[in-house]
Amino acid sequence: VWCQAQGGMRSYGPVFEEQPSHTLFPEGSAEEKVTLACRARANPPATYRWKMNGTELKLEPDSRYRLVAGDLVISNPVKAKDSGSYQCVASNSRGTVVSREASLRFGFLQEFSAEERDPVKITEGWGVMFTCSPPPHYPGLSYRWLLNEFPNFIPADGRRFISQTTGNLYIAKTEASDLGNYSCFATSHMDFITKSVFSKFSRLSLAAEDARQFPPSIKARFPADTYALTGQVVTLECFAFGNPVPRIKWRKLDGPQSSKWIGSEPLLQIQHAGFEDEGTYECEAENAKGRDTHQGRIIIHAQPDWLDVISDTEADIGSDLRWSCVASGKPRPTVRWLRDGQPLTSQNRIEVSGGELRFSKLVLEDSGMYQCVAENKHGTVYASAELTVQALAPDFRLNPVKRLIPAARSGKVIIPCQPRAAPKATVLWTKGTELLVNSSRVTITADGTLILQNISKSDEGKYTCFAENFMGKANSTGILSVRDATKITLAPSSADINVGENLTLQCHASHDPTMDLTFTWALDDFPIDFDKSEGHYRRASAKEAIGDLSISNAQLRHSGRYTCTAQTVVDSASESATLTVRGPPGPPGGVVVRDIGDTSVQLSWSRGFDNHSPIARYLIEARTLLSSQWKQMRTNPVNIEGNAETAQVVNLIPWMDYEFRVLASNILGIGEPSLPSSKIRTKEAAPTVAPSGLGGGGGAPNELIITWTPTLRDYQNGDGFGYIVSFRRKGSQAWLRARVPHAESLHFVYRNESIAPYTPFEVKIKAYNRKGEGPESLTAIVYSAEEEPKAAPYRVIAKSVLSSEMDVSWEPVEQGEMTGVLLGYEIRYWKDGDKEEAADRVRTAGLVTSAHVTGLNPNTDYHVSVRAYNRAGTGPPSPATNVTTTRPPPKRPPGNISWTFSGSTVSIKWDPVVAKADESAVTGYKMLYRQDSHSAPTLYLASKSQIDIPVPEDFTHAFVQIRVTGPGGDGTPAEVHILRNSGT
């Protein structure tokens, strides 16, 4: 069975499924081996060999090299012996292929030098650089710096920068907080191992001096030429000393900024770099004292990448073959060829020319595994294919002549003859015993196909194809049967309809009754797919000889030439008709803006499709940089006729960026808009609208603050926008004027020692730009800054209400004495013996002249004063008055509560509560009575320790809460649940 299975499976050469990859092995790793993977699919199964640096490895039993399946396992790897390039070789009886090369490298990081580092002394405010000087290592490192101790790492904050290229630390402008000891901390990331080392500390000391400002000086510079591969991340570093700390800006000098840029300031990163990122880049460091720039180029290269590769090929013996491999890359890759793992050069029948391999007159020995290899200095790629050269006698078993060949009367029939043969067989055809040759009705093509035309009943019979090559010969026979021709009996008719209407195109046919008939439809020679027509097309009849097409909710795209084809297996017949769908016009084209003014432009466009209905008129829409919404614009003429191709757009905003588009309309509706015009900016004009929201007030003494709402971009009308503020004391004649630049400005402060508090000013404002001044606003009244009230309230009276509360009243200050708008009064109160600065405060709002103060301590002497306040602050205090809060109510609740029922009354009694010496007197009792937990409570007052309460006849229970009351307030309550059948 195994032999049968093996014999029945097609044999093929090795095809790699897994190849070795570049490997980094950390020196000193606990791992004791390295595995380089290799696996190939092949029949019969492949055997494996390995090469190191081009030399085959000897895999002996006691060697450190072992073969596990196809993988190479290296035990106890050593850099001196095992570092290098490895390649897997897979072979079977069909041929040999070699894998890509994979490097094995050893990662390491040594310790920093033990030498002490020199201290650094510099004037405070100047820049400084600390050199890292990392120890020998592979691969690259990441860097951080420690200040004084671990893990106090220095952050990159704009003032400080750590180069990940050199490891150096840069401080743009030193400060007192920078004093201390600095150490470079380097980390290596090697696959599954991370190792860090740090340098000796270097001390920074600063000389105190008035730090003068100085312009930027770029210290960390990216190279003049930076090379990178496509798809990689490119990083450029740029950092400058300077005081103030410079800002870093990046720009590309020979092209637009890429959307792949990440970050800013000292680093420019380009993600997934491509050839479009090549060019010259500039970093600019700038501060208030000047600027410095640095330039360099990014040069993008690329590893080889296949554009066209070879594939497994079966070719006839004696034939010619051309194979091609094409690869992209920068620098341009070279291409070489391998056969069964060995270099292939031009020889005899084989020509090797770069990426092309040509065979003349193939022989069986040319079979084997071929590889093309493309390489440049950045990498190598391999492509593999198997060539099988065949020598076969003609064989019709896989593709015999069709046994029964139906054909239509007066039609044409094509009978292929396609035996499997190598080399290609010569072919003869016979009908019965008659040898067929080319004639007006009979054609035998170069590939052996027989074509009969204008068929009649006499053509029926047996047709045999004879095929022969030097390996042998064979034949195959089919029987031709002649049938009635298919004809269209009712053809579709041309029609005109409007968008959204329905239509049926008719198509009927006759055919040979022994054959099945099918109908297909095409629009402009493209077959209609009914399943993907979104319901617009469906077949109108299920009858065999009727193929009508129903069109629902017709759209403009449904216009065209419709072809109905009636088809049997032997022939077909077709008829066509034209459908015209009328609809709204198509988009106009080529919108051009010219004659640009401040409030108007001239538009021109080209006429679009009218979609079979004359264009009646045009509409023009526009949008600005402030809104993505398109809005219809006013035009001159107001109504643009359908034969026009130009119009003026009016009522535009000066100094505004616009895009325009044009829409055409006819009696069937408005069509699709044109593409937007290029962006234009209208010319500048003086402002036409006065700023709004004029007001002000407040501020410091001797100040007049004037505020307004910043003017929106729509109304600025030009560059150099600002405001002109005019103001004068109410009642005076002369106006003072001030210019306030910048559109975003929203206030102006006028300072003058002569300005009295809360003085009314008349104020107006207008806008200006570099084209002129706009109209003035209406005049508004604005008051100068207020001062604290100068007068104090008087006749302050404080009265204790409860043990923790008091009422305070006073006479108001006179309005004539105010230097601002009175906002209210502030009550200050403090305990006897405390300072007034420790007073608690309560504020009232408005013109009220009394306040209720809570949260006081019982039986305590307080001092109370009142002040008026406004937006500038509080005024002078009233003379202080004194108040003593009452003693607190008794803490003991009423006790020994009892009750008795008498008819419709319940009499409740309790023991009287006697106040202690430090408690206020008892003047009576309060009782809350509630029938149940859901009803509202009723309050009863009693002067003695007894109270009678009326109850309903069906009374069962009630809830009662009793407490003492007096000048100190209410005491602690006692709660009871009264039941009719209980008395205590």
XYZ file of C-alpha atoms in Angstrom, residues 209-832:
624
model
C 26.668 85.696 37.773
C 23.925 87.813 36.246
C 22.959 85.508 33.426
C 22.843 87.494 30.239
C 20.730 86.287 27.338
C 22.446 84.894 24.251
C 21.295 83.556 20.858
C 20.955 79.815 20.034
C 23.928 77.697 19.091
C 23.145 74.207 17.760
C 25.305 71.587 19.526
C 23.638 68.243 18.757
C 23.616 68.011 14.963
C 22.307 65.266 12.675
C 24.776 64.104 9.954
C 25.105 65.866 6.606
C 23.879 62.609 4.986
C 21.568 60.158 6.751
C 20.970 56.841 4.972
C 17.857 54.758 5.710
C 15.939 51.844 4.202
C 12.330 52.047 3.067
C 9.919 51.077 5.829
C 12.327 52.006 8.614
C 11.928 54.784 11.191
C 14.286 57.700 10.474
C 15.295 59.884 13.432
C 17.131 63.216 13.217
C 18.442 64.961 16.366
C 18.914 68.704 16.809
C 19.473 70.580 20.086
C 20.822 74.042 20.852
C 22.233 76.014 23.758
C 20.656 79.425 24.366
C 19.110 81.806 26.892
C 16.108 81.875 26.787
C 15.862 78.140 26.001
C 15.518 77.952 22.193
C 12.514 76.418 20.417
C 13.337 73.876 17.708
C 11.399 73.864 14.429
C 11.770 71.435 11.500
C 11.110 71.900 7.814
C 11.775 70.070 4.555
C 13.426 72.449 2.122
C 12.577 70.649 -1.131
C 9.045 69.382 -0.599
C 5.976 69.322 1.640
C 6.009 68.101 5.230
C 5.013 64.438 5.443
C 2.016 63.246 7.455
C 4.333 60.515 8.793
C 6.325 63.025 10.884
C 6.095 62.328 14.601
C 7.131 64.589 17.455
C 8.832 67.949 17.384
C 11.468 69.917 19.250
C 14.837 68.063 19.381
C 13.662 64.930 17.500
C 12.212 64.509 14.007
C 10.921 60.985 13.388
C 9.587 59.727 10.051
C 7.593 56.510 10.361
C 7.796 53.951 7.510
C 10.164 56.070 5.433
C 9.685 56.010 1.654
C 11.424 57.494 -1.369
C 9.131 60.533 -1.126
C 10.869 61.364 2.184
C 14.250 61.874 0.492
C 15.461 65.453 0.547
C 17.154 68.206 2.513
C 15.898 68.900 6.029
C 16.566 71.931 8.216
C 16.219 72.402 11.935
C 15.946 75.941 13.255
C 16.679 76.937 16.848
C 15.194 80.302 17.804
C 14.838 82.474 20.898
C 14.360 86.162 21.601
C 18.037 86.862 20.872
C 18.365 85.208 17.465
C 18.369 81.939 15.527
C 20.699 79.194 14.288
C 20.056 76.586 11.594
C 21.501 73.247 10.481
C 20.799 71.264 7.295
C 21.326 67.711 6.166
C 20.020 65.189 3.650
C 18.003 62.018 4.104
C 18.884 59.435 1.449
C 16.518 56.467 1.129
C 17.761 53.080 -0.071
C 15.815 49.822 -0.376
C 16.518 46.128 0.023
C 15.827 43.944 -3.025
C 12.160 43.105 -3.556
C 10.807 40.856 -6.297
C 8.628 42.390 -9.016
C 8.562 39.272 -11.227
C 9.722 35.748 -10.328
C 9.928 32.311 -11.891
C 7.358 29.587 -11.226
C 7.285 25.794 -11.582
C 7.252 24.966 -15.305
C 6.594 21.837 -17.367
C 8.117 22.174 -20.852
C 8.265 19.906 -23.869
C 11.503 18.282 -24.852
C 13.079 20.150 -27.757
C 11.177 23.378 -27.043
C 12.644 26.752 -26.079
C 12.111 28.384 -22.658
C 12.657 31.915 -21.350
C 12.579 32.651 -17.621
C 12.736 36.173 -16.118
C 13.351 37.523 -12.611
C 12.960 41.265 -11.979
C 13.717 42.934 -8.622
C 13.469 46.485 -7.338
C 15.903 48.010 -4.861
C 18.357 50.838 -4.317
C 21.154 50.513 -5.281
C 19.808 48.500 -8.260
C 20.141 44.788 -7.388
C 22.216 42.373 -9.435
C 20.623 39.028 -10.348
C 22.433 35.689 -10.535
C 21.144 32.134 -11.174
C 21.597 28.759 -9.447
C 20.797 25.250 -10.686
C 20.517 22.644 -7.958
C 22.328 25.029 -5.608
C 25.292 25.682 -7.944
C 26.040 28.903 -9.894
C 24.683 28.836 -13.456
C 26.447 30.650 -16.313
C 25.971 30.805 -20.081
C 26.925 27.541 -21.864
C 25.930 25.716 -25.056
C 22.085 25.905 -25.193
C 21.794 28.050 -22.013
C 22.127 31.847 -22.007
C 22.281 33.784 -18.711
C 21.832 37.548 -19.035
C 21.185 39.374 -15.769
C 17.629 38.579 -14.765
C 16.933 36.470 -17.880
C 17.605 32.763 -18.387
C 17.062 31.269 -21.878
C 17.059 27.569 -22.920
C 17.281 26.423 -26.538
C 16.003 22.956 -27.481
C 15.362 21.610 -23.982
C 16.685 18.149 -23.097
C 15.653 15.889 -20.210
C 18.862 16.731 -18.337
C 17.709 20.372 -18.052
C 15.135 19.276 -15.435
C 15.971 20.385 -11.908
C 15.602 23.100 -9.244
C 16.453 26.639 -10.342
C 16.863 29.767 -8.227
C 17.332 33.424 -9.102
C 19.097 35.530 -6.485
C 18.778 39.348 -6.353
C 21.182 41.220 -4.090
C 22.503 44.635 -3.216
C 24.500 45.852 -0.206
C 21.358 45.893 1.935
C 20.172 42.321 1.439
C 19.503 39.273 -0.712
C 16.260 37.604 -1.872
C 15.802 34.161 -3.403
C 13.113 32.830 -5.766
C 12.860 29.124 -6.610
C 11.116 27.053 -9.290
C 11.268 23.534 -10.643
C 11.752 22.838 -14.359
C 10.384 19.508 -15.616
C 11.247 18.593 -19.226
C 8.677 16.149 -20.647
C 8.841 13.535 -23.441
C 5.375 11.919 -24.014
C 3.650 10.022 -26.788
C 0.258 11.536 -27.801
C -2.439 10.590 -25.247
C -6.163 11.478 -25.503
C -7.173 9.987 -22.134
C -7.265 13.332 -20.327
C -8.776 15.344 -23.198
C -10.508 13.240 -25.882
C -12.493 14.653 -28.804
C -16.054 15.314 -27.586
C -18.127 12.136 -28.135
C -21.283 13.951 -29.416
C -20.822 17.271 -31.186
C -24.077 19.226 -31.797
C -24.030 22.010 -34.423
C -26.604 24.458 -35.807
C -27.765 24.387 -39.432
C -25.994 27.166 -41.419
C -23.820 27.834 -38.375
C -20.216 27.092 -37.427
C -18.669 24.400 -35.200
C -15.221 24.273 -33.600
C -13.804 20.839 -32.654
C -10.526 20.990 -30.623
C -7.878 18.244 -30.820
C -5.718 18.549 -27.695
C -3.880 15.324 -26.839
C -1.192 15.404 -24.156
C 2.127 15.098 -26.038
C 5.739 16.146 -25.793
C 7.027 17.293 -28.145
C 3.879 18.705 -29.744
C 2.140 16.253 -32.013
C 1.297 16.697 -35.724
C -2.463 16.361 -36.359
C -4.647 14.960 -39.208
C -8.480 14.919 -39.393
C -10.761 12.485 -41.215
C -14.521 12.261 -41.754
C -15.215 8.578 -41.926
C -12.474 7.451 -44.298
C -12.131 10.838 -46.032
C -8.996 12.909 -45.202
C -9.965 16.508 -44.515
C -7.943 19.426 -45.901
C -8.384 23.201 -45.735
C -11.115 24.592 -48.005
C -13.710 27.387 -48.078
C -15.783 25.537 -45.434
C -13.069 23.527 -43.645
C -10.190 25.006 -41.628
C -7.550 23.060 -39.614
C -5.624 25.511 -37.386
C -1.957 25.299 -36.425
C -2.845 23.793 -33.028
C -4.980 21.055 -34.683
C -8.446 22.529 -34.130
C -11.064 21.668 -36.819
C -13.496 24.459 -37.846
C -16.531 23.738 -40.078
C -18.640 26.629 -41.446
C -22.070 26.994 -43.148
C -23.039 23.609 -41.795
C -25.641 21.434 -43.572
C -27.239 18.044 -42.826
C -24.676 16.362 -45.075
C -21.884 17.283 -42.608
C -23.190 14.782 -40.025
C -20.906 11.833 -39.325
C -17.791 10.572 -37.506
C -14.765 12.869 -37.232
C -11.401 11.455 -36.096
C -8.253 13.318 -34.998
C -4.933 11.479 -35.557
C -1.917 12.762 -33.507
C 1.752 11.648 -33.827
C 5.240 12.560 -32.552
C 8.549 10.649 -32.346
C 7.366 8.990 -29.131
C 4.239 7.412 -30.713
C 0.744 8.113 -32.032
C -2.960 8.072 -30.981
C -6.444 9.069 -32.230
C -9.848 10.149 -30.905
C -13.317 10.238 -32.589
C -16.529 12.300 -32.176
C -19.923 12.285 -33.935
C -21.312 15.556 -35.431
C -25.109 16.061 -35.157
C -26.792 18.997 -37.032
C -29.686 20.898 -35.295
C -32.116 23.732 -36.218
C -30.687 27.293 -35.860
C -31.749 29.727 -33.102
C -33.556 32.926 -34.285
C -34.849 36.120 -32.600
C -38.599 36.354 -33.398
C -39.402 39.563 -31.401
C -36.506 42.018 -31.013
C -36.252 44.778 -28.337
C -37.257 48.323 -29.412
C -35.387 51.557 -28.655
C -37.008 53.850 -26.059
C -36.745 57.189 -24.181
C -37.683 57.426 -20.454
C -37.075 59.753 -17.489
C -35.013 58.955 -14.391
C -37.078 56.871 -11.960
C -39.442 55.391 -14.569
C -39.881 51.684 -15.431
C -39.588 49.879 -18.791
C -39.686 46.368 -20.275
C -37.486 45.447 -23.265
C -38.988 42.487 -25.164
C -36.998 39.588 -26.622
C -38.557 36.326 -28.003
C -36.762 33.504 -29.907
C -37.293 30.164 -31.703
C -34.828 27.223 -31.430
C -34.282 23.501 -31.963
C -36.772 21.771 -29.629
C -34.176 19.186 -28.590
C -31.952 21.891 -27.099
C -32.279 24.099 -23.979
C -32.601 27.843 -24.663
C -31.200 30.578 -22.381
C -31.339 34.397 -22.648
C -28.596 36.802 -21.612
C -28.560 40.623 -21.695
C -25.643 43.007 -22.060
C -25.410 46.790 -21.679
C -22.832 48.300 -24.027
C -21.347 44.790 -24.444
C -20.946 44.229 -20.666
C -23.056 41.306 -19.366
C -25.765 42.312 -16.866
C -25.424 40.611 -13.470
C -28.985 40.413 -12.143
C -27.804 39.535 -8.612
C -25.744 42.735 -8.369
C -28.190 45.139 -10.047
C -29.650 46.431 -6.729
C -33.137 45.523 -7.954
C -33.025 47.635 -11.141
C -32.973 44.606 -13.508
C -35.081 41.435 -13.452
C -36.301 38.840 -15.932
C -39.904 39.577 -16.891
C -41.024 36.038 -17.863
C -40.338 32.455 -16.851
C -41.418 31.038 -20.248
C -38.645 29.285 -22.185
C -38.961 31.215 -25.475
C -39.402 34.651 -23.819
C -36.435 36.600 -22.419
C -37.940 40.057 -21.675
C -35.864 42.429 -19.514
C -37.668 44.571 -16.901
C -35.939 47.809 -15.788
C -37.205 49.432 -12.561
C -36.423 52.948 -11.249
C -34.157 53.697 -14.210
C -31.053 55.814 -13.555
C -28.789 57.777 -15.888
C -26.223 54.980 -15.821
C -28.799 52.640 -17.385
C -28.647 54.497 -20.725
C -26.969 52.637 -23.552
C -27.243 49.831 -26.104
C -28.975 46.721 -24.745
C -28.252 43.416 -26.482
C -30.470 40.339 -26.036
C -28.776 37.016 -26.833
C -30.752 33.760 -27.204
C -28.344 30.851 -26.843
C -28.236 27.053 -27.073
C -25.174 24.855 -26.708
C -24.658 24.955 -30.473
C -25.442 28.527 -31.517
C -26.855 31.913 -30.540
C -28.731 34.899 -31.990
C -28.649 38.541 -30.836
C -30.598 41.775 -31.338
C -29.970 45.228 -29.868
C -31.911 48.375 -28.930
C -30.940 51.774 -27.489
C -32.370 53.080 -24.225
C -32.131 56.798 -23.477
C -32.656 57.810 -19.819
C -33.308 61.533 -19.350
C -32.330 63.147 -16.051
C -30.878 66.198 -14.304
C -27.703 67.542 -15.941
C -24.282 66.142 -15.204
C -21.607 68.194 -13.400
C -20.168 71.204 -15.254
C -16.421 71.098 -15.790
C -13.364 73.309 -15.549
C -14.518 75.952 -13.040
C -12.074 78.902 -13.315
C -11.990 82.013 -11.075
C -10.731 85.352 -12.459
C -11.171 89.107 -11.974
C -10.896 88.703 -8.202
C -12.112 91.785 -6.297
C -12.839 92.451 -2.641
C -16.534 91.431 -2.773
C -16.875 89.810 -6.218
C -15.216 87.384 -8.627
C -15.914 86.257 -12.190
C -16.518 82.520 -12.714
C -16.383 80.556 -15.945
C -17.064 76.877 -16.579
C -17.566 74.387 -19.380
C -20.887 72.799 -20.186
C -21.501 69.305 -18.815
C -23.822 66.594 -20.153
C -27.434 67.707 -20.388
C -28.530 64.053 -19.974
C -30.962 64.400 -22.876
C -32.931 67.336 -21.404
C -31.868 70.963 -22.119
C -30.116 72.845 -19.290
C -32.446 75.604 -17.989
C -30.177 77.491 -15.579
C -27.079 77.345 -13.387
C -26.558 77.784 -9.624
C -23.275 78.811 -7.969
C -22.273 77.651 -4.486
C -19.255 78.543 -2.342
C -17.615 77.599 0.924
C -14.999 79.353 3.028
C -12.154 78.193 5.243
C -14.492 78.844 8.201
C -17.147 76.327 7.158
C -17.280 73.065 5.245
C -20.915 73.746 4.259
C -21.659 74.803 0.672
C -24.002 77.801 0.398
C -25.769 79.228 -2.650
C -24.312 82.616 -3.641
C -25.809 85.756 -5.120
C -24.810 86.329 -8.739
C -24.932 88.860 -11.540
C -27.107 88.154 -13.446
C -29.414 86.912 -10.694
C -30.706 84.074 -12.907
C -27.995 82.396 -14.990
C -29.460 81.017 -18.231
C -28.707 77.505 -19.435
C -26.609 78.664 -22.388
C -24.274 80.765 -20.179
C -20.755 79.687 -19.283
C -19.730 82.660 -17.116
C -21.203 84.763 -14.286
C -20.154 87.212 -11.586
C -20.436 86.169 -7.918
C -21.233 89.137 -5.635
C -21.657 89.973 -1.933
C -18.474 88.122 -0.989
C -16.503 88.773 2.190
C -13.250 90.677 1.588
C -9.953 88.911 2.416
C -11.633 85.487 2.641
C -10.555 82.153 1.157
C -13.238 80.694 -1.114
C -13.888 77.603 -3.213
C -16.665 77.692 -5.808
C -18.690 75.050 -7.609
C -21.377 75.172 -10.300
C -24.599 73.131 -10.576
C -26.818 72.850 -13.640
C -30.591 72.235 -13.601
C -33.297 71.304 -16.104
C -36.978 70.385 -15.853
C -35.999 67.071 -14.226
C -34.067 68.636 -11.332
C -30.693 69.932 -10.143
C -27.700 67.866 -11.213
C -24.462 66.916 -9.501
C -22.048 69.771 -8.655
C -18.818 70.394 -10.496
C -15.497 69.739 -8.842
C -14.493 72.666 -6.582
C -12.480 75.465 -8.114
C -8.986 76.139 -6.873
C -8.943 78.143 -3.628
C -8.789 81.916 -4.025
C -8.683 84.811 -1.577
C -10.735 87.944 -2.216
C -8.937 91.267 -2.056
C -8.721 93.300 1.128
C -11.054 96.186 2.074
C -11.527 98.441 5.074
C -13.741 96.960 7.826
C -17.491 97.479 7.329
C -18.770 96.359 10.752
C -18.065 97.897 14.157
C -16.938 95.555 16.957
C -19.711 94.413 19.308
C -20.035 93.744 23.033
C -18.560 97.094 24.092
C -18.343 97.390 27.904
C -15.813 97.281 30.716
C -15.216 98.435 34.269
C -13.287 97.061 37.228
C -9.507 96.963 37.491
C -7.018 98.683 39.805
C -7.310 102.238 41.154
C -6.837 105.006 38.526
C -7.681 102.566 35.712
C -10.347 102.531 33.010
C -10.805 99.070 31.495
C -12.650 98.877 28.168
C -13.682 95.451 26.826
C -15.281 94.178 23.610
C -15.931 90.967 21.725
C -13.066 90.151 19.308
C -14.153 90.498 15.691
C -14.601 87.216 13.855
C -12.467 86.357 10.819
C -15.554 86.908 8.587
C -15.594 90.653 9.366
C -11.869 91.517 9.470
C -11.727 92.215 5.706
C -7.914 92.392 5.637
C -4.537 91.838 7.222
C -3.099 94.077 9.949
C -6.401 94.060 11.821
C -6.847 95.922 15.108
C -9.096 98.270 17.070
C -9.311 102.038 17.686
C -10.812 102.845 21.086
C -12.147 106.391 21.757
C -13.120 107.558 25.269
C -13.761 110.693 27.336
C -15.098 111.615 30.770
C -18.812 112.010 30.592
C -19.531 115.711 30.145
C -16.128 116.625 28.660
C -15.554 117.550 24.994
C -12.230 116.062 23.829
C -11.936 112.362 22.905
C -8.828 110.325 23.655
C -7.912 107.598 21.111
C -5.838 104.421 21.418
C -4.906 101.829 18.775
C -4.994 98.200 19.940
C -3.339 95.824 17.409
C -4.247 92.153 16.753
C -7.681 90.756 15.974
C -7.719 88.549 19.081
C -7.347 91.551 21.462
C -10.377 91.938 23.724
C -9.587 94.789 26.147
C -7.740 98.068 26.641
C -6.510 99.511 29.960
C -6.122 103.287 30.368
C -4.140 104.354 33.441
C -4.039 107.948 34.754
C -3.544 109.268 38.275
C -6.265 111.837 37.646
C -9.008 109.230 37.164
C -11.303 109.313 40.163
C -12.918 106.095 41.361
C -16.109 104.991 39.647
C -16.100 107.848 37.129
C -18.413 107.457 34.101
C -16.729 107.548 30.676
C -18.251 107.641 27.211
C -16.632 104.927 25.086
C -16.836 103.930 21.406
C -14.796 101.596 19.196
C -14.078 100.869 15.537
C -11.914 98.396 13.659
C -9.060 99.056 11.260
C -6.834 97.059 8.899
C -4.161 98.051 6.424
C -6.849 99.197 3.964
C -8.401 101.715 6.341
C -10.793 102.246 9.251
C -14.324 100.954 9.684
C -17.488 102.566 11.158
C -17.697 103.452 14.845
C -19.938 101.670 17.304
C -22.665 103.324 19.354
C -21.406 105.111 22.481
C -21.435 103.103 25.733
C -20.987 104.254 29.349
C -18.142 102.533 31.218
C -17.079 103.333 34.794
C -13.501 103.567 35.923
C -12.182 101.225 38.596
C -13.987 101.271 41.926
C -12.420 101.882 45.332
C -13.367 100.240 48.551
C -16.321 101.928 50.300
C -15.209 104.950 52.365
C -18.110 104.965 54.834
C -19.095 102.415 57.464
C -22.595 101.229 58.456
C -23.813 102.552 61.829
C -26.274 101.706 64.633
C -25.247 98.044 64.569
C -27.441 95.925 66.863
C -26.665 92.258 67.671
C -29.225 90.157 69.520
C -28.805 86.561 70.697
C -31.649 84.391 69.351
C -30.613 80.925 70.518
C -27.554 79.515 72.199
C -25.807 79.212 68.770
C -27.532 81.954 66.741
C -27.895 85.715 66.643
C -29.585 88.426 64.543
C -27.561 91.459 63.404
C -29.051 94.687 61.958
C -27.561 98.047 60.948
C -28.212 101.323 59.190
C -26.915 101.369 55.583
C -24.143 103.564 54.242
C -25.242 106.576 52.224
C -25.113 106.038 48.438
C -23.504 109.418 48.003
C -20.525 108.163 49.999
C -19.977 105.115 47.705
C -17.028 104.854 45.251
C -18.477 101.912 43.394
C -21.495 99.658 43.165
C -22.502 98.395 46.609
C -22.580 94.593 46.453
C -23.633 94.032 50.088
C -22.364 93.918 53.651
C -19.859 91.763 55.499
C -20.525 90.833 59.147
C -17.407 89.981 61.180
C -17.727 88.400 64.657
C -15.124 87.127 67.074
C -14.974 85.854 70.634
C -14.048 88.092 73.486
